[in-house]
């Protein structure tokens, strides 16, 4: 698979913002899957600057930690602070997985998602589908890998505060999207990105499932 190498983080953020802007202009009633993490921060900032019309857009987040949604490090707080509170989207159109995983799947099933934006973990996870996740997996409660807990410890004051469980869309759920964009930022992601996009398609590297999708764009900057 082609990995498009971009000049810097600004170009990465602008390139994906262009894709989202085009999607919203072509189809104001778009359904989007959105990621968290440090990688999409520039994208969200750029989308806010562009003052697009989000009034008919529905969003579905990839995953949430199992923790108080009002906690400063929850993914719900992250999305509100970085995007939802700064655009004209209806709060009721911003969906997050919760323990009623069946309901989340049903909401997603009706009409296919138009555009799914992903990051990638250093162990090849997408959303919180850790290595070993079934390619058929759907939204469910998961235990986080040691590696993921370590990687995400930078967002928490103490290692003991880091949640060890999450609710994530499954790999099957993500693959139902019509278009997928994967963003990766930093040299520490380059090796896993190459392995996932050009190595064996295996459940040991969850992101490798994207090789089986016919509309994926992969962008990288160091
Ligand atoms: C978390 C999220 C993933 C994200 C990953 C990478 O684990 N659940 O969806 O892709 O972090 O994060 P970052 O962009 O901070 O490297």
JSON list of N, CA, C and O in Angstrom, two decimals, residues 146-201:
[
{"chain": "A", "resi": 146, "resn": "UNK", "atom": "N", "xyz": [-0.01, -3.73, 27.73]},
{"chain": "A", "resi": 146, "resn": "UNK", "atom": "CA", "xyz": [1.02, -3.05, 28.52]},
{"chain": "A", "resi": 146, "resn": "UNK", "atom": "C", "xyz": [1.61, -1.89, 27.72]},
{"chain": "A", "resi": 146, "resn": "UNK", "atom": "O", "xyz": [1.81, -0.79, 28.22]},
{"chain": "A", "resi": 147, "resn": "UNK", "atom": "N", "xyz": [1.91, -2.17, 26.43]},
{"chain": "A", "resi": 147, "resn": "UNK", "atom": "CA", "xyz": [2.54, -1.17, 25.56]},
{"chain": "A", "resi": 147, "resn": "UNK", "atom": "C", "xyz": [1.65, 0.08, 25.42]},
{"chain": "A", "resi": 147, "resn": "UNK", "atom": "O", "xyz": [2.13, 1.21, 25.50]},
{"chain": "A", "resi": 148, "resn": "UNK", "atom": "N", "xyz": [0.35, -0.14, 25.28]},
{"chain": "A", "resi": 148, "resn": "UNK", "atom": "CA", "xyz": [-0.59, 0.98, 25.11]},
{"chain": "A", "resi": 148, "resn": "UNK", "atom": "C", "xyz": [-0.68, 1.78, 26.42]},
{"chain": "A", "resi": 148, "resn": "UNK", "atom": "O", "xyz": [-0.69, 3.02, 26.40]},
{"chain": "A", "resi": 149, "resn": "UNK", "atom": "N", "xyz": [-0.70, 1.07, 27.54]},
{"chain": "A", "resi": 149, "resn": "UNK", "atom": "CA", "xyz": [-0.77, 1.75, 28.84]},
{"chain": "A", "resi": 149, "resn": "UNK", "atom": "C", "xyz": [0.48, 2.62, 29.01]},
{"chain": "A", "resi": 149, "resn": "UNK", "atom": "O", "xyz": [0.41, 3.79, 29.40]},
{"chain": "A", "resi": 150, "resn": "UNK", "atom": "N", "xyz": [1.63, 2.06, 28.66]},
{"chain": "A", "resi": 150, "resn": "UNK", "atom": "CA", "xyz": [2.90, 2.81, 28.72]},
{"chain": "A", "resi": 150, "resn": "UNK", "atom": "C", "xyz": [2.84, 4.04, 27.81]},
{"chain": "A", "resi": 150, "resn": "UNK", "atom": "O", "xyz": [3.16, 5.14, 28.23]},
{"chain": "A", "resi": 151, "resn": "UNK", "atom": "N", "xyz": [2.42, 3.82, 26.56]},
{"chain": "A", "resi": 151, "resn": "UNK", "atom": "CA", "xyz": [2.39, 4.91, 25.57]},
{"chain": "A", "resi": 151, "resn": "UNK", "atom": "C", "xyz": [1.47, 6.04, 26.04]},
{"chain": "A", "resi": 151, "resn": "UNK", "atom": "O", "xyz": [1.75, 7.22, 25.80]},
{"chain": "A", "resi": 152, "resn": "UNK", "atom": "N", "xyz": [0.35, 5.67, 26.65]},
{"chain": "A", "resi": 152, "resn": "UNK", "atom": "CA", "xyz": [-0.64, 6.69, 27.02]},
{"chain": "A", "resi": 152, "resn": "UNK", "atom": "C", "xyz": [-0.40, 7.27, 28.41]},
{"chain": "A", "resi": 152, "resn": "UNK", "atom": "O", "xyz": [-1.12, 8.18, 28.84]},
{"chain": "A", "resi": 153, "resn": "UNK", "atom": "N", "xyz": [0.65, 6.79, 29.08]},
{"chain": "A", "resi": 153, "resn": "UNK", "atom": "CA", "xyz": [0.92, 7.27, 30.44]},
{"chain": "A", "resi": 153, "resn": "UNK", "atom": "C", "xyz": [1.30, 8.75, 30.42]},
{"chain": "A", "resi": 153, "resn": "UNK", "atom": "O", "xyz": [1.13, 9.45, 31.42]},
{"chain": "A", "resi": 154, "resn": "UNK", "atom": "N", "xyz": [1.77, 9.24, 29.25]},
{"chain": "A", "resi": 154, "resn": "UNK", "atom": "CA", "xyz": [2.16, 10.65, 29.18]},
{"chain": "A", "resi": 154, "resn": "UNK", "atom": "C", "xyz": [1.00, 11.61, 29.42]},
{"chain": "A", "resi": 154, "resn": "UNK", "atom": "O", "xyz": [1.21, 12.77, 29.75]},
{"chain": "A", "resi": 155, "resn": "UNK", "atom": "N", "xyz": [-0.23, 11.12, 29.27]},
{"chain": "A", "resi": 155, "resn": "UNK", "atom": "CA", "xyz": [-1.38, 11.99, 29.46]},
{"chain": "A", "resi": 155, "resn": "UNK", "atom": "C", "xyz": [-1.87, 12.01, 30.92]},
{"chain": "A", "resi": 155, "resn": "UNK", "atom": "O", "xyz": [-2.77, 12.76, 31.26]},
{"chain": "A", "resi": 156, "resn": "UNK", "atom": "N", "xyz": [-1.31, 11.15, 31.76]},
{"chain": "A", "resi": 156, "resn": "UNK", "atom": "CA", "xyz": [-1.81, 11.03, 33.14]},
{"chain": "A", "resi": 156, "resn": "UNK", "atom": "C", "xyz": [-0.72, 11.39, 34.15]},
{"chain": "A", "resi": 156, "resn": "UNK", "atom": "O", "xyz": [0.47, 11.20, 33.87]},
{"chain": "A", "resi": 157, "resn": "UNK", "atom": "N", "xyz": [-1.12, 11.89, 35.33]},
{"chain": "A", "resi": 157, "resn": "UNK", "atom": "CA", "xyz": [-0.16, 12.29, 36.36]},
{"chain": "A", "resi": 157, "resn": "UNK", "atom": "C", "xyz": [0.59, 11.09, 36.89]},
{"chain": "A", "resi": 157, "resn": "UNK", "atom": "O", "xyz": [1.78, 11.16, 37.15]},
{"chain": "A", "resi": 158, "resn": "UNK", "atom": "N", "xyz": [-0.12, 9.98, 37.06]},
{"chain": "A", "resi": 158, "resn": "UNK", "atom": "CA", "xyz": [0.54, 8.80, 37.62]},
{"chain": "A", "resi": 158, "resn": "UNK", "atom": "C", "xyz": [0.07, 7.57, 36.85]},
{"chain": "A", "resi": 158, "resn": "UNK", "atom": "O", "xyz": [-1.06, 7.52, 36.35]},
{"chain": "A", "resi": 159, "resn": "UNK", "atom": "N", "xyz": [0.97, 6.58, 36.76]},
{"chain": "A", "resi": 159, "resn": "UNK", "atom": "CA", "xyz": [0.66, 5.34, 36.03]},
{"chain": "A", "resi": 159, "resn": "UNK", "atom": "C", "xyz": [-0.60, 4.67, 36.61]},
{"chain": "A", "resi": 159, "resn": "UNK", "atom": "O", "xyz": [-1.39, 4.07, 35.88]},
{"chain": "A", "resi": 160, "resn": "UNK", "atom": "N", "xyz": [-0.80, 4.86, 37.91]},
{"chain": "A", "resi": 160, "resn": "UNK", "atom": "CA", "xyz": [-1.97, 4.23, 38.55]},
{"chain": "A", "resi": 160, "resn": "UNK", "atom": "C", "xyz": [-3.29, 4.84, 38.08]},
{"chain": "A", "resi": 160, "resn": "UNK", "atom": "O", "xyz": [-4.35, 4.24, 38.25]},
{"chain": "A", "resi": 161, "resn": "UNK", "atom": "N", "xyz": [-3.22, 6.04, 37.52]},
{"chain": "A", "resi": 161, "resn": "UNK", "atom": "CA", "xyz": [-4.46, 6.70, 37.06]},
{"chain": "A", "resi": 161, "resn": "UNK", "atom": "C", "xyz": [-4.90, 6.23, 35.68]},
{"chain": "A", "resi": 161, "resn": "UNK", "atom": "O", "xyz": [-6.00, 6.52, 35.23]},
{"chain": "A", "resi": 162, "resn": "UNK", "atom": "N", "xyz": [-4.01, 5.54, 34.96]},
{"chain": "A", "resi": 162, "resn": "UNK", "atom": "CA", "xyz": [-4.32, 5.17, 33.57]},
{"chain": "A", "resi": 162, "resn": "UNK", "atom": "C", "xyz": [-5.33, 4.04, 33.55]},
{"chain": "A", "resi": 162, "resn": "UNK", "atom": "O", "xyz": [-5.11, 3.00, 34.18]},
{"chain": "A", "resi": 163, "resn": "UNK", "atom": "N", "xyz": [-6.41, 4.24, 32.82]},
{"chain": "A", "resi": 163, "resn": "UNK", "atom": "CA", "xyz": [-7.40, 3.17, 32.74]},
{"chain": "A", "resi": 163, "resn": "UNK", "atom": "C", "xyz": [-6.79, 1.94, 32.06]},
{"chain": "A", "resi": 163, "resn": "UNK", "atom": "O", "xyz": [-5.92, 2.07, 31.19]},
{"chain": "A", "resi": 164, "resn": "UNK", "atom": "N", "xyz": [-7.24, 0.77, 32.44]},
{"chain": "A", "resi": 164, "resn": "UNK", "atom": "CA", "xyz": [-6.71, -0.46, 31.85]},
{"chain": "A", "resi": 164, "resn": "UNK", "atom": "C", "xyz": [-7.75, -1.10, 30.93]},
{"chain": "A", "resi": 164, "resn": "UNK", "atom": "O", "xyz": [-7.46, -2.09, 30.26]},
{"chain": "A", "resi": 165, "resn": "UNK", "atom": "N", "xyz": [-8.95, -0.54, 30.92]},
{"chain": "A", "resi": 165, "resn": "UNK", "atom": "CA", "xyz": [-10.00, -1.08, 30.07]},
{"chain": "A", "resi": 165, "resn": "UNK", "atom": "C", "xyz": [-10.60, 0.03, 29.20]},
{"chain": "A", "resi": 165, "resn": "UNK", "atom": "O", "xyz": [-10.56, 1.21, 29.58]},
{"chain": "A", "resi": 166, "resn": "UNK", "atom": "N", "xyz": [-11.13, -0.38, 28.08]},
{"chain": "A", "resi": 166, "resn": "UNK", "atom": "CA", "xyz": [-11.72, 0.59, 27.15]},
{"chain": "A", "resi": 166, "resn": "UNK", "atom": "C", "xyz": [-12.89, -0.07, 26.43]},
{"chain": "A", "resi": 166, "resn": "UNK", "atom": "O", "xyz": [-13.08, -1.29, 26.50]},
{"chain": "A", "resi": 167, "resn": "UNK", "atom": "N", "xyz": [-13.68, 0.76, 25.74]},
{"chain": "A", "resi": 167, "resn": "UNK", "atom": "CA", "xyz": [-14.70, 0.23, 24.83]},
{"chain": "A", "resi": 167, "resn": "UNK", "atom": "C", "xyz": [-14.31, 0.72, 23.45]},
{"chain": "A", "resi": 167, "resn": "UNK", "atom": "O", "xyz": [-14.08, 1.92, 23.25]},
{"chain": "A", "resi": 168, "resn": "UNK", "atom": "N", "xyz": [-14.16, -0.20, 22.54]},
{"chain": "A", "resi": 168, "resn": "UNK", "atom": "CA", "xyz": [-13.68, 0.16, 21.21]},
{"chain": "A", "resi": 168, "resn": "UNK", "atom": "C", "xyz": [-14.57, -0.39, 20.11]},
{"chain": "A", "resi": 168, "resn": "UNK", "atom": "O", "xyz": [-15.15, -1.48, 20.26]},
{"chain": "A", "resi": 169, "resn": "UNK", "atom": "N", "xyz": [-14.66, 0.34, 19.01]},
{"chain": "A", "resi": 169, "resn": "UNK", "atom": "CA", "xyz": [-15.22, -0.26, 17.79]},
{"chain": "A", "resi": 169, "resn": "UNK", "atom": "C", "xyz": [-14.35, -1.44, 17.42]},
{"chain": "A", "resi": 169, "resn": "UNK", "atom": "O", "xyz": [-13.14, -1.43, 17.69]},
{"chain": "A", "resi": 170, "resn": "UNK", "atom": "N", "xyz": [-14.91, -2.42, 16.75]},
{"chain": "A", "resi": 170, "resn": "UNK", "atom": "CA", "xyz": [-14.11, -3.56, 16.32]},
{"chain": "A", "resi": 170, "resn": "UNK", "atom": "C", "xyz": [-13.46, -3.30, 14.97]},
{"chain": "A", "resi": 170, "resn": "UNK", "atom": "O", "xyz": [-13.74, -2.29, 14.30]},
{"chain": "A", "resi": 171, "resn": "UNK", "atom": "N", "xyz": [-12.59, -4.21, 14.59]},
{"chain": "A", "resi": 171, "resn": "UNK", "atom": "CA", "xyz": [-11.95, -4.08, 13.27]},
{"chain": "A", "resi": 171, "resn": "UNK", "atom": "C", "xyz": [-12.99, -4.25, 12.17]},
{"chain": "A", "resi": 171, "resn": "UNK", "atom": "O", "xyz": [-12.95, -3.56, 11.15]},
{"chain": "A", "resi": 172, "resn": "UNK", "atom": "N", "xyz": [-13.95, -5.15, 12.39]},
{"chain": "A", "resi": 172, "resn": "UNK", "atom": "CA", "xyz": [-15.04, -5.33, 11.42]},
{"chain": "A", "resi": 172, "resn": "UNK", "atom": "C", "xyz": [-15.87, -4.07, 11.29]},
{"chain": "A", "resi": 172, "resn": "UNK", "atom": "O", "xyz": [-16.27, -3.68, 10.19]},
{"chain": "A", "resi": 173, "resn": "UNK", "atom": "N", "xyz": [-16.10, -3.40, 12.43]},
{"chain": "A", "resi": 173, "resn": "UNK", "atom": "CA", "xyz": [-16.90, -2.15, 12.42]},
{"chain": "A", "resi": 173, "resn": "UNK", "atom": "C", "xyz": [-16.19, -1.10, 11.58]},
{"chain": "A", "resi": 173, "resn": "UNK", "atom": "O", "xyz": [-16.80, -0.43, 10.74]},
{"chain": "A", "resi": 174, "resn": "UNK", "atom": "N", "xyz": [-14.89, -0.96, 11.80]},
{"chain": "A", "resi": 174, "resn": "UNK", "atom": "CA", "xyz": [-14.10, 0.06, 11.08]},
{"chain": "A", "resi": 174, "resn": "UNK", "atom": "C", "xyz": [-14.09, -0.25, 9.59]},
{"chain": "A", "resi": 174, "resn": "UNK", "atom": "O", "xyz": [-14.25, 0.66, 8.76]},
{"chain": "A", "resi": 175, "resn": "UNK", "atom": "N", "xyz": [-13.94, -1.52, 9.25]},
{"chain": "A", "resi": 175, "resn": "UNK", "atom": "CA", "xyz": [-13.84, -1.91, 7.83]},
{"chain": "A", "resi": 175, "resn": "UNK", "atom": "C", "xyz": [-15.14, -1.67, 7.06]},
{"chain": "A", "resi": 175, "resn": "UNK", "atom": "O", "xyz": [-15.15, -1.66, 5.83]},
{"chain": "A", "resi": 176, "resn": "UNK", "atom": "N", "xyz": [-16.27, -1.52, 7.76]},
{"chain": "A", "resi": 176, "resn": "UNK", "atom": "CA", "xyz": [-17.55, -1.23, 7.08]},
{"chain": "A", "resi": 176, "resn": "UNK", "atom": "C", "xyz": [-17.59, 0.19, 6.52]},
{"chain": "A", "resi": 176, "resn": "UNK", "atom": "O", "xyz": [-18.50, 0.52, 5.76]},
{"chain": "A", "resi": 177, "resn": "UNK", "atom": "N", "xyz": [-16.65, 1.04, 6.90]},
{"chain": "A", "resi": 177, "resn": "UNK", "atom": "CA", "xyz": [-16.65, 2.44, 6.42]},
{"chain": "A", "resi": 177, "resn": "UNK", "atom": "C", "xyz": [-16.37, 2.48, 4.93]},
{"chain": "A", "resi": 177, "resn": "UNK", "atom": "O", "xyz": [-15.60, 1.68, 4.42]},
{"chain": "A", "resi": 178, "resn": "UNK", "atom": "N", "xyz": [-16.98, 3.46, 4.24]},
{"chain": "A", "resi": 178, "resn": "UNK", "atom": "CA", "xyz": [-16.76, 3.56, 2.79]},
{"chain": "A", "resi": 178, "resn": "UNK", "atom": "C", "xyz": [-15.34, 4.01, 2.48]},
{"chain": "A", "resi": 178, "resn": "UNK", "atom": "O", "xyz": [-14.73, 3.51, 1.55]},
{"chain": "A", "resi": 179, "resn": "UNK", "atom": "N", "xyz": [-14.85, 5.01, 3.23]},
{"chain": "A", "resi": 179, "resn": "UNK", "atom": "CA", "xyz": [-13.48, 5.52, 3.00]},
{"chain": "A", "resi": 179, "resn": "UNK", "atom": "C", "xyz": [-12.76, 5.56, 4.34]},
{"chain": "A", "resi": 179, "resn": "UNK", "atom": "O", "xyz": [-13.36, 5.91, 5.36]},
{"chain": "A", "resi": 180, "resn": "UNK", "atom": "N", "xyz": [-11.45, 5.27, 4.31]},
{"chain": "A", "resi": 180, "resn": "UNK", "atom": "CA", "xyz": [-10.65, 5.29, 5.53]},
{"chain": "A", "resi": 180, "resn": "UNK", "atom": "C", "xyz": [-9.39, 6.11, 5.28]},
{"chain": "A", "resi": 180, "resn": "UNK", "atom": "O", "xyz": [-8.76, 5.98, 4.24]},
{"chain": "A", "resi": 181, "resn": "UNK", "atom": "N", "xyz": [-9.05, 6.96, 6.25]},
{"chain": "A", "resi": 181, "resn": "UNK", "atom": "CA", "xyz": [-7.79, 7.72, 6.20]},
{"chain": "A", "resi": 181, "resn": "UNK", "atom": "C", "xyz": [-7.02, 7.40, 7.46]},
{"chain": "A", "resi": 181, "resn": "UNK", "atom": "O", "xyz": [-7.57, 7.49, 8.56]},
{"chain": "A", "resi": 182, "resn": "UNK", "atom": "N", "xyz": [-5.77, 7.00, 7.31]},
{"chain": "A", "resi": 182, "resn": "UNK", "atom": "CA", "xyz": [-4.94, 6.73, 8.48]},
{"chain": "A", "resi": 182, "resn": "UNK", "atom": "C", "xyz": [-3.84, 7.79, 8.56]},
{"chain": "A", "resi": 182, "resn": "UNK", "atom": "O", "xyz": [-3.15, 8.04, 7.56]},
{"chain": "A", "resi": 183, "resn": "UNK", "atom": "N", "xyz": [-3.71, 8.40, 9.74]},
{"chain": "A", "resi": 183, "resn": "UNK", "atom": "CA", "xyz": [-2.68, 9.42, 9.96]},
{"chain": "A", "resi": 183, "resn": "UNK", "atom": "C", "xyz": [-1.64, 8.87, 10.91]},
{"chain": "A", "resi": 183, "resn": "UNK", "atom": "O", "xyz": [-1.99, 8.31, 11.96]},
{"chain": "A", "resi": 184, "resn": "UNK", "atom": "N", "xyz": [-0.36, 9.08, 10.59]},
{"chain": "A", "resi": 184, "resn": "UNK", "atom": "CA", "xyz": [0.71, 8.68, 11.52]},
{"chain": "A", "resi": 184, "resn": "UNK", "atom": "C", "xyz": [1.74, 9.79, 11.56]},
{"chain": "A", "resi": 184, "resn": "UNK", "atom": "O", "xyz": [2.12, 10.34, 10.53]},
{"chain": "A", "resi": 185, "resn": "UNK", "atom": "N", "xyz": [2.18, 10.09, 12.77]},
{"chain": "A", "resi": 185, "resn": "UNK", "atom": "CA", "xyz": [3.10, 11.21, 12.97]},
{"chain": "A", "resi": 185, "resn": "UNK", "atom": "C", "xyz": [4.25, 10.77, 13.85]},
{"chain": "A", "resi": 185, "resn": "UNK", "atom": "O", "xyz": [4.03, 10.29, 14.96]},
{"chain": "A", "resi": 186, "resn": "UNK", "atom": "N", "xyz": [5.47, 10.92, 13.37]},
{"chain": "A", "resi": 186, "resn": "UNK", "atom": "CA", "xyz": [6.65, 10.64, 14.20]},
{"chain": "A", "resi": 186, "resn": "UNK", "atom": "C", "xyz": [7.39, 9.39, 13.75]},
{"chain": "A", "resi": 186, "resn": "UNK", "atom": "O", "xyz": [6.78, 8.40, 13.36]},
{"chain": "A", "resi": 187, "resn": "UNK", "atom": "N", "xyz": [8.72, 9.50, 13.84]},
{"chain": "A", "resi": 187, "resn": "UNK", "atom": "CA", "xyz": [9.58, 8.40, 13.38]},
{"chain": "A", "resi": 187, "resn": "UNK", "atom": "C", "xyz": [9.31, 7.10, 14.12]},
{"chain": "A", "resi": 187, "resn": "UNK", "atom": "O", "xyz": [9.49, 6.02, 13.56]},
{"chain": "A", "resi": 188, "resn": "UNK", "atom": "N", "xyz": [8.86, 7.21, 15.37]},
{"chain": "A", "resi": 188, "resn": "UNK", "atom": "CA", "xyz": [8.59, 6.01, 16.16]},
{"chain": "A", "resi": 188, "resn": "UNK", "atom": "C", "xyz": [7.41, 5.20, 15.60]},
{"chain": "A", "resi": 188, "resn": "UNK", "atom": "O", "xyz": [7.18, 4.08, 16.00]},
{"chain": "A", "resi": 189, "resn": "UNK", "atom": "N", "xyz": [6.67, 5.80, 14.64]},
{"chain": "A", "resi": 189, "resn": "UNK", "atom": "CA", "xyz": [5.53, 5.08, 14.03]},
{"chain": "A", "resi": 189, "resn": "UNK", "atom": "C", "xyz": [5.90, 4.47, 12.68]},
{"chain": "A", "resi": 189, "resn": "UNK", "atom": "O", "xyz": [5.13, 3.70, 12.12]},
{"chain": "A", "resi": 190, "resn": "UNK", "atom": "N", "xyz": [7.06, 4.85, 12.14]},
{"chain": "A", "resi": 190, "resn": "UNK", "atom": "CA", "xyz": [7.37, 4.49, 10.75]},
{"chain": "A", "resi": 190, "resn": "UNK", "atom": "C", "xyz": [7.49, 2.98, 10.55]},
{"chain": "A", "resi": 190, "resn": "UNK", "atom": "O", "xyz": [6.95, 2.42, 9.60]},
{"chain": "A", "resi": 191, "resn": "UNK", "atom": "N", "xyz": [8.19, 2.34, 11.47]},
{"chain": "A", "resi": 191, "resn": "UNK", "atom": "CA", "xyz": [8.41, 0.90, 11.31]},
{"chain": "A", "resi": 191, "resn": "UNK", "atom": "C", "xyz": [7.08, 0.14, 11.35]},
{"chain": "A", "resi": 191, "resn": "UNK", "atom": "O", "xyz": [6.77, -0.64, 10.44]},
{"chain": "A", "resi": 192, "resn": "UNK", "atom": "N", "xyz": [6.25, 0.41, 12.35]},
{"chain": "A", "resi": 192, "resn": "UNK", "atom": "CA", "xyz": [4.99, -0.34, 12.47]},
{"chain": "A", "resi": 192, "resn": "UNK", "atom": "C", "xyz": [4.07, 0.00, 11.28]},
{"chain": "A", "resi": 192, "resn": "UNK", "atom": "O", "xyz": [3.33, -0.86, 10.79]},
{"chain": "A", "resi": 193, "resn": "UNK", "atom": "N", "xyz": [4.18, 1.23, 10.79]},
{"chain": "A", "resi": 193, "resn": "UNK", "atom": "CA", "xyz": [3.36, 1.62, 9.65]},
{"chain": "A", "resi": 193, "resn": "UNK", "atom": "C", "xyz": [3.74, 0.81, 8.41]},
{"chain": "A", "resi": 193, "resn": "UNK", "atom": "O", "xyz": [2.87, 0.28, 7.71]},
{"chain": "A", "resi": 194, "resn": "UNK", "atom": "N", "xyz": [5.04, 0.67, 8.18]},
{"chain": "A", "resi": 194, "resn": "UNK", "atom": "CA", "xyz": [5.50, -0.12, 7.03]},
{"chain": "A", "resi": 194, "resn": "UNK", "atom": "C", "xyz": [5.10, -1.58, 7.16]},
{"chain": "A", "resi": 194, "resn": "UNK", "atom": "O", "xyz": [4.64, -2.20, 6.20]},
{"chain": "A", "resi": 195, "resn": "UNK", "atom": "N", "xyz": [5.26, -2.12, 8.36]},
{"chain": "A", "resi": 195, "resn": "UNK", "atom": "CA", "xyz": [4.90, -3.53, 8.59]},
{"chain": "A", "resi": 195, "resn": "UNK", "atom": "C", "xyz": [3.40, -3.72, 8.34]},
{"chain": "A", "resi": 195, "resn": "UNK", "atom": "O", "xyz": [2.97, -4.66, 7.67]},
{"chain": "A", "resi": 196, "resn": "UNK", "atom": "N", "xyz": [2.60, -2.78, 8.88]},
{"chain": "A", "resi": 196, "resn": "UNK", "atom": "CA", "xyz": [1.14, -2.92, 8.76]},
{"chain": "A", "resi": 196, "resn": "UNK", "atom": "C", "xyz": [0.66, -2.77, 7.32]},
{"chain": "A", "resi": 196, "resn": "UNK", "atom": "O", "xyz": [-0.24, -3.48, 6.88]},
{"chain": "A", "resi": 197, "resn": "UNK", "atom": "N", "xyz": [1.26, -1.85, 6.58]},
{"chain": "A", "resi": 197, "resn": "UNK", "atom": "CA", "xyz": [0.75, -1.55, 5.24]},
{"chain": "A", "resi": 197, "resn": "UNK", "atom": "C", "xyz": [1.35, -2.44, 4.16]},
{"chain": "A", "resi": 197, "resn": "UNK", "atom": "O", "xyz": [0.75, -2.65, 3.12]},
{"chain": "A", "resi": 198, "resn": "UNK", "atom": "N", "xyz": [2.54, -2.97, 4.42]},
{"chain": "A", "resi": 198, "resn": "UNK", "atom": "CA", "xyz": [3.21, -3.73, 3.36]},
{"chain": "A", "resi": 198, "resn": "UNK", "atom": "C", "xyz": [3.67, -5.12, 3.80]},
{"chain": "A", "resi": 198, "resn": "UNK", "atom": "O", "xyz": [4.25, -5.85, 3.00]},
{"chain": "A", "resi": 199, "resn": "UNK", "atom": "N", "xyz": [3.42, -5.49, 5.04]},
{"chain": "A", "resi": 199, "resn": "UNK", "atom": "CA", "xyz": [3.80, -6.82, 5.50]},
{"chain": "A", "resi": 199, "resn": "UNK", "atom": "C", "xyz": [2.62, -7.77, 5.42]},
{"chain": "A", "resi": 199, "resn": "UNK", "atom": "O", "xyz": [1.63, -7.53, 4.70]},
{"chain": "A", "resi": 200, "resn": "UNK", "atom": "N", "xyz": [2.73, -8.85, 6.18]},
{"chain": "A", "resi": 200, "resn": "UNK", "atom": "CA", "xyz": [1.68, -9.87, 6.19]},
{"chain": "A", "resi": 200, "resn": "UNK", "atom": "C", "xyz": [0.38, -9.30, 6.80]},
{"chain": "A", "resi": 200, "resn": "UNK", "atom": "O", "xyz": [0.44, -8.52, 7.77]},
{"chain": "A", "resi": 201, "resn": "UNK", "atom": "N", "xyz": [-0.76, -9.70, 6.24]},
{"chain": "A", "resi": 201, "resn": "UNK", "atom": "CA", "xyz": [-2.05, -9.32, 6.83]},
{"chain": "A", "resi": 201, "resn": "UNK", "atom": "C", "xyz": [-2.34, -10.32, 7.95]},
{"chain": "A", "resi": 201, "resn": "UNK", "atom": "O", "xyz": [-2.60, -11.50, 7.68]}
]
